Amino acid sequence: MQKVLVLLFLAWICFLFYAGIALFTSGFLLTRLELTNYSSCQEPPGPGPLPWGGRGESGACWMASRFSRVVLVLIDALRFDFAQPQGSHVPGEPPVSLPFLGKLGSLQRILEIQPHHARLYRSQVDPPTTTMQRLKALTTGSLPTFIDAGSNFASHSIVEDNLIKQLTSAGRRLVFMGDDTWKDLFPGAFSQAFFFPSFNVRDLHTVDNGILEHLYPTMENGEWDVLIAHFLGVDHCGHKHGPHHPEMAKKLSQMDQVIQGLVERLENDTLLVVAGDHGMTMNGDHGGDSELEVSAALFLYSPTALFPSVLPEEPEVVPQISLVPTLALLLGLPIPFANIGEVMTEAFSGNKDSQPHSSALAQASALHLNAQQVSRFLHTYSAATQDLQVKELQRLQSLFSKASADFHRLLQNPQGAETTLQAVIAELQQFLRGARAMCIESWAQFSLVRMAVGATLLAAACFLCLLASQWAISPGFPFRPLLLVPVAWGLAGAIVYTGLLATTGLKLDPVVLGAVAAVGSLLSFLWKAWAGWGTRRPLAALLPIPGPVFILLLLRWAAFFSDSFVIAEARATPFLLGSLVLLLVAQLHWEGQLLPPKLLAVPRLGPSTPAGPPRHSSMHTLGLGVGLLLCTRLAGLFHRCPEETPACRSSPWLSPLASMVGGRAKNLWYGACVGALFALLAAVRLWLRRYGNLKSPEPPVLFVRWGLPLMALGTAAYWALASGADEAPPRLRALVAGASVVLPRAVAGLAASGLMLLLWKPVTVLMKAGANAPRTRTVLTPFSGPPASQADLDYVVPQIYRHMQEMFRGQLVRTSSQGPLTVAAYQLGSVYSAAVVTALTLLTFPLLLLHAERISLVFLLLFLQSFLLLHLLAAGIPITTPGPFTVPWQAVSAWALMATQTFYSTGHQPVFPAIHWHAAFVGFPEGHGSSTWLPALLVGANTFASHLLFSVGCPLLLLWPFLCESQGPRKKRQTPGNEAEARIRPKEEEEEPLMEMRLRDAPHHFSAALLQLGLKYLFVLGVQILACALAASILRRHLMVWKVFAPKFIFEAVGFIVSSVGLILGIALVMRVDGAVSSWFKHLVLTQQR
Amino acid sequence: MKDTDITRLVYAHLLCIFSIILSTLLPSLFLENFSILETHLTWLCICSAFVTAVNLVLYLIVKPNAPSKRSSLSHKVARFLKCCIYFLMSCFGFHVIFVLYGAPLIELVLETFLFAVTLSTFTTVPCLCLLGPNIKAWLRVFSRNGVTSVWENSLQITTVFSFLGSWLGAFPIPLDWERPWQVWPISCTLGATFGYVAGLIISPLWIYWNRKQLTYKNN
């Protein structure tokens, strides 16, 4: 019963944290209201005459159409410098030859030969630079907000007014080919469409070849007005190989041929637009806002002359969304309602031989229409919400009315001077830019109340953890009232809140509901705690963390408030971990637990031997510490650089083996990876064998013996296929493809079945009945029948265990000379930790598959590291035999630090572009179709693998000191001084180490210790998330908030959720083992009695 | 006995501090373009040399520990050689620890090693002077209730402060202030120096403050 309460208590505290996180997130992550108004032909954006006739003419709407048809070629991730013309080199310098430079030669040729027909722009992209957000912006002319970045998997149709919508309602025939993201964004909009799967980033050619198959035939049959082709090859090549790979040159040359072919086939009424939706970083990723990501290429070409002036020296910089109003007006369509882009005036200047005055007037008309539309949008938007700053809005409105009045005066008085016209153009442009700046500014609005309450909730939950963790191990901890009463209060609060909302008729917000419930239960807990606490204990006990550890933790938390430190966390965490480790060693030495006994006996030191005899030799502990440092440093070699530090070079070992060129190195690496895999396996088996856990014929043990090697084999085979799939001979292709689907699924299935087996039969104790089985010395003298009640059992179970200790020699096989053994029970002493270690190993294999091959070395290091750390910590934790058992703070802090360090050394960074999307294809090389939860799960498991492993393994912190006990006392016995003592008390000498059975001896203390461990771990993690939240809210106007603090908060929040779930699962596993051990003992009692 | 010891300690420490100040000021008279940040390695060498020299002189003058019974020349030479070996070993040991803590492995080897030498000068050299090449004595001094004299107590404090200083010196490195002293290992060496000086100042004060509580077993 108490075990269930422990789990419920932890779950309740997790709920408090979740409520705080949800409330904070809802206030912090920005949202923008999507208006559903539409522009229409019949309704001009503002008063005043429409230029050039307007309504009457066919094909004209707000403005006469300049082109009747358009070909839009979208090349995903076409960075600006990919398209930049390569001028003649400076004579002194060697020509730079990078694979991506100067490959689009046709653009350069066109620009040189027909300067009035074409323009190249550097288009400035708004972050987030992910394809779906860019498509939204490129069709609506608006700014997608931050939270959209997360929904890249589940793209939904656009509800705002957009170009495609305007085109279809104008009756134009749209033909689309390429990226199937468009299918979700614009369902049913296209008269003809050829969609190709976009999700498989390893596939460079399917989409592009598919487009090429249809592009020219479609163009020639003429049944289209707008042709959109979205090529993905360049983007995928960036993701797979990076821009510096020779493959990129091939891909860009192919695109060059496409453009060349299109230009040859264009007719005079057609406009060609070649655009990149975003750029890419040096590694080929995108999503953030670095300079390389936000500069894309934009190229316009018309077979008739379009641009008046000569080519500028350096391509002009235009915002990407400028394309939206420009295209709309050029095609004679209304500008989409929510557009905040500004028309590119150059394109509205008429022919090259038109008068400068009339061309300027045409530009002013286009700008004026655009300004009217933006002004109308601002008006509607500010009426719907309070997002926009009132002052700035008024300033803009007055600016607009002045410019508009000037423009009308100019229209009525066409002889106006050139200068007035230029002044009007400047005013209109100023208005449009001001409006855009204001929108960018205010769609970064926070709900301060929610943020404050959310942070307070988090802080209160952390405080509660601290309080309860101190209280839990004291004997009179009132479990039931402390859990049930607050939960009841919380539920009551939630019900009252729902009732209030129902009576007032307001909409129910689940986030607020959760927060109300959390606050209700928190307050009542604190009240009860206050009542129970105040009388008995000093408040000083509230800060139980030892000083140096507290300072380390404080430093770590403070680091969340500095963007430099968040960026450098990958290096700072191992530093802190190393400091903590050396601190532990130094502390052990300082306390005199490491000195060799001879030294302690130095006479002039006197009788000041503290804390009993040394339990470990100093060299041993020092070796553990240095080994730990070495492992940490080695794991640090697998380091992925944050994009903010250009000088840093990411480790080349993070990329998959498939991207390696050169067979020999690849084979060597493959060998090393498989070696790491089997070393991991061998280490785990060795450990289990050492504690006698591999002997029983129970199914989980059989699984460990045979299933684990099978999983390792499957993993190795999958790696072999994945790294060499491109080189496979053609007739084996199908087989390889099939195997790369089946193998990962098989490994995952094996792991799942292994976990099931483990849960089903966690106790794998081997009982050996001796030859002369029925012993007369039975334990149960007081009982003659089977135990009648629970009370009987409570008495019997420890007793029978003690007896077994006496008689059956514990878990070790010993053919001692004291007569035949009746029953040998193996592994009882390590029954809990064996289950946890087995579970961890089973979890590791599927997680390994999701990572690149060479990360397996990091996983090996991870196991080694935690083994060393556990040993080191165990050296410092005294075993208090009757209880209460505690896990010291330094252990929990070191564990949490190691989880963070492993997150980084498995090649992750807390930013969105660094997410390993390829993990979604492990076992699903063809993509997932429409389902989104499975890829999200796979990618999430890849990203938060270290959080999961370390939180599930958390109970080991409690169990390990008991395991290490088996070495300590034996050594003690070997020392000559103790021999005499042992001879006097031979019974003592006989006693085998009880190890983890000590925990069973005191079930109350055991569950209290588990609760305390969980609370401490939650506290350390909870303060991290609290620090992140505080940093994000305090620095919400910081330059780096969207680049560093917000992603860090999101990663930390998701990591916290994963960790808390893992923690509860780990503790539940230990409890399941405990329950199984109890029933095993019962069973034993019954068989003994027969 | 104790008060005179403390006075001598103060003078010795003042001399050490003076040597460090001298090492920053004196070379600029002889060397062109000398500055702590730009010609950092030179300064490190000079500083180490000065501090070592002062420590040796102090050792010869003050003779804090009881004279050894065996005082033959060969014994002294052996002892001196042993001291040198210990010093070198501590330099390499510190170098390894820095690399384990995250210092670059291949680049800036000379810088890292000179930092190790400097830190050894601040920590190992006083230990060698005071305790001799005797690891057991070292282990005793750096454990609870292990100190047996004012000198050992101050040694404990200055050593811990030097380590703390160089540890804290690592913290400004990731910050984006772009100052010349944020480069590895300058901030750490400066931290170590400040820590050492702070230890030199604080330890006599602390000992004076707690002189009533401090009872050394064999004095």
mmCIF file with all atom_site columns, C-alpha atoms in Angstrom, chain A residues 22 113 140 344 383 401 417 532 565 631 710 802-803 915 925 949 1003 1029 1044 1053:
data_model
loop_
_atom_site.group_PDB
_atom_site.id
_atom_site.type_symbol
_atom_site.label_atom_id
_atom_site.label_alt_id
_atom_site.label_comp_id
_atom_site.label_asym_id
_atom_site.label_entity_id
_atom_site.label_seq_id
_atom_site.pdbx_PDB_ins_code
_atom_site.Cartn_x
_atom_site.Cartn_y
_atom_site.Cartn_z
_atom_site.occupancy
_atom_site.B_iso_or_equiv
_atom_site.pdbx_formal_charge
_atom_site.auth_seq_id
_atom_site.auth_comp_id
_atom_site.auth_asym_id
_atom_site.auth_atom_id
_atom_site.pdbx_PDB_model_num
ATOM 1  C CA . ALA A 1 22   ? 2.178  24.580  -19.045 1.00 0.00 ? 22   ALA A CA 1
ATOM 2  C CA . ILE A 1 113  ? 22.858 39.592  -71.552 1.00 0.00 ? 113  ILE A CA 1
ATOM 3  C CA . THR A 1 140  ? 0.176  34.955  -46.975 1.00 0.00 ? 140  THR A CA 1
ATOM 4  C CA . MET A 1 344  ? 9.150  45.655  -55.061 1.00 0.00 ? 344  MET A CA 1
ATOM 5  C CA . ALA A 1 383  ? -9.848 45.877  -33.460 1.00 0.00 ? 383  ALA A CA 1
ATOM 6  C CA . SER A 1 401  ? -3.198 59.460  -43.920 1.00 0.00 ? 401  SER A CA 1
ATOM 7  C CA . ALA A 1 417  ? 7.004  67.892  -59.795 1.00 0.00 ? 417  ALA A CA 1
ATOM 8  C CA . GLY A 1 532  ? 3.300  19.594  11.213  1.00 0.00 ? 532  GLY A CA 1
ATOM 9  C CA . PHE A 1 565  ? 26.902 29.883  -20.736 1.00 0.00 ? 565  PHE A CA 1
ATOM 10 C CA . CYS A 1 631  ? 35.541 9.086   -19.613 1.00 0.00 ? 631  CYS A CA 1
ATOM 11 C CA . LEU A 1 710  ? 20.641 -11.346 -30.751 1.00 0.00 ? 710  LEU A CA 1
ATOM 12 C CA . ARG A 1 802  ? 17.735 -14.470 8.336   1.00 0.00 ? 802  ARG A CA 1
ATOM 13 C CA . HIS A 1 803  ? 17.633 -18.172 8.576   1.00 0.00 ? 803  HIS A CA 1
ATOM 14 C CA . ILE A 1 915  ? 17.415 17.895  -33.770 1.00 0.00 ? 915  ILE A CA 1
ATOM 15 C CA . PRO A 1 925  ? 12.822 4.378   -44.636 1.00 0.00 ? 925  PRO A CA 1
ATOM 16 C CA . LEU A 1 949  ? 18.333 6.352   -19.295 1.00 0.00 ? 949  LEU A CA 1
ATOM 17 C CA . PRO A 1 1003 ? 10.417 -2.009  4.150   1.00 0.00 ? 1003 PRO A CA 1
ATOM 18 C CA . ALA A 1 1029 ? 11.854 29.864  -17.014 1.00 0.00 ? 1029 ALA A CA 1
ATOM 19 C CA . VAL A 1 1044 ? 19.006 30.695  -27.016 1.00 0.00 ? 1044 VAL A CA 1
ATOM 20 C CA . ALA A 1 1053 ? 10.828 21.403  -20.200 1.00 0.00 ? 1053 ALA A CA 1
#
